[in-house]
Amino acid sequence: MPIYAVFTNEQLAEIARRRVDTLTALGAIDGIGPARLERYGAAVLSIVETTPLDGAVE
């Protein structure tokens, strides 16, 4: 499933801007609730952790 089908563009922008590194920080973004955290949280944190600050995805 494409990430844009799970989170809104605004949520994705906030994830990138804040560089969230915990489930608590991810859950603090408006509209991201417990169900999304449980289902997608670990994957999102992994993507943020492994994406360089310049935004280039290898």
PDB file of C-alpha atoms in Angstrom:
ATOM      1  CA  MET A   1       0.000   0.000   0.000  1.00  0.00           C
ATOM      2  CA  PRO A   2       1.438   3.413  -0.906  1.00  0.00           C
ATOM      3  CA  ILE A   3       2.291   5.633   2.070  1.00  0.00           C
ATOM      4  CA  TYR A   4       0.052   8.421   0.749  1.00  0.00           C
ATOM      5  CA  ALA A   5      -2.924   6.093   1.162  1.00  0.00           C
ATOM      6  CA  VAL A   6      -2.162   5.787   4.889  1.00  0.00           C
ATOM      7  CA  PHE A   7      -1.200   9.350   5.842  1.00  0.00           C
ATOM      8  CA  THR A   8      -2.244  12.705   4.433  1.00  0.00           C
ATOM      9  CA  ASN A   9       0.288  14.948   2.725  1.00  0.00           C
ATOM     10  CA  GLU A  10       0.105  17.237   5.740  1.00  0.00           C
ATOM     11  CA  GLN A  11       0.884  14.372   8.114  1.00  0.00           C
ATOM     12  CA  LEU A  12       3.800  13.236   5.939  1.00  0.00           C
ATOM     13  CA  ALA A  13       5.165  16.787   5.897  1.00  0.00           C
ATOM     14  CA  GLU A  14       4.966  16.945   9.701  1.00  0.00           C
ATOM     15  CA  ILE A  15       6.672  13.561  10.051  1.00  0.00           C
ATOM     16  CA  ALA A  16       9.524  14.830   7.875  1.00  0.00           C
ATOM     17  CA  ARG A  17       9.708  18.276   9.480  1.00  0.00           C
ATOM     18  CA  ARG A  18       9.789  16.909  13.032  1.00  0.00           C
ATOM     19  CA  ARG A  19      11.917  13.871  12.103  1.00  0.00           C
ATOM     20  CA  VAL A  20       9.884  11.867  14.594  1.00  0.00           C
ATOM     21  CA  ASP A  21      11.898   9.227  16.406  1.00  0.00           C
ATOM     22  CA  THR A  22       9.382   7.714  18.811  1.00  0.00           C
ATOM     23  CA  LEU A  23       5.854   6.390  18.598  1.00  0.00           C
ATOM     24  CA  THR A  24       4.842   9.075  21.094  1.00  0.00           C
ATOM     25  CA  ALA A  25       6.153  11.814  18.797  1.00  0.00           C
ATOM     26  CA  LEU A  26       4.452  10.211  15.808  1.00  0.00           C
ATOM     27  CA  GLY A  27       1.177   9.955  17.722  1.00  0.00           C
ATOM     28  CA  ALA A  28       1.382  13.646  18.611  1.00  0.00           C
ATOM     29  CA  ILE A  29       0.777  14.548  14.965  1.00  0.00           C
ATOM     30  CA  ASP A  30      -2.841  15.515  14.395  1.00  0.00           C
ATOM     31  CA  GLY A  31      -4.902  12.655  12.995  1.00  0.00           C
ATOM     32  CA  ILE A  32      -2.449   9.846  13.749  1.00  0.00           C
ATOM     33  CA  GLY A  33      -4.166   7.640  16.284  1.00  0.00           C
ATOM     34  CA  PRO A  34      -3.497   4.351  18.052  1.00  0.00           C
ATOM     35  CA  ALA A  35      -4.584   2.136  15.144  1.00  0.00           C
ATOM     36  CA  ARG A  36      -2.190   3.776  12.673  1.00  0.00           C
ATOM     37  CA  LEU A  37       0.584   3.793  15.255  1.00  0.00           C
ATOM     38  CA  GLU A  38       0.175   0.086  15.861  1.00  0.00           C
ATOM     39  CA  ARG A  39      -0.074  -0.834  12.208  1.00  0.00           C
ATOM     40  CA  TYR A  40       2.437   1.541  10.599  1.00  0.00           C
ATOM     41  CA  GLY A  41       4.408   3.224  13.385  1.00  0.00           C
ATOM     42  CA  ALA A  42       7.499   1.004  13.400  1.00  0.00           C
ATOM     43  CA  ALA A  43       7.812   1.182   9.610  1.00  0.00           C
ATOM     44  CA  VAL A  44       7.495   4.973   9.606  1.00  0.00           C
ATOM     45  CA  LEU A  45      10.137   5.324  12.317  1.00  0.00           C
ATOM     46  CA  SER A  46      12.461   3.055  10.349  1.00  0.00           C
ATOM     47  CA  ILE A  47      12.010   5.150   7.204  1.00  0.00           C
ATOM     48  CA  VAL A  48      12.681   8.388   9.088  1.00  0.00           C
ATOM     49  CA  GLU A  49      15.741   6.893  10.787  1.00  0.00           C
ATOM     50  CA  THR A  50      17.297   5.660   7.544  1.00  0.00           C
ATOM     51  CA  THR A  51      16.494   8.666   5.349  1.00  0.00           C
ATOM     52  CA  PRO A  52      19.346  11.192   5.141  1.00  0.00           C
ATOM     53  CA  LEU A  53      18.627  14.733   6.281  1.00  0.00           C
ATOM     54  CA  ASP A  54      18.964  15.948   2.693  1.00  0.00           C
ATOM     55  CA  GLY A  55      15.917  13.843   1.818  1.00  0.00           C
ATOM     56  CA  ALA A  56      17.675  11.646  -0.713  1.00  0.00           C
ATOM     57  CA  VAL A  57      16.338   8.108  -0.654  1.00  0.00           C
ATOM     58  CA  GLU A  58      18.818   5.456  -1.707  1.00  0.00           C
TER      59      GLU A  58
END
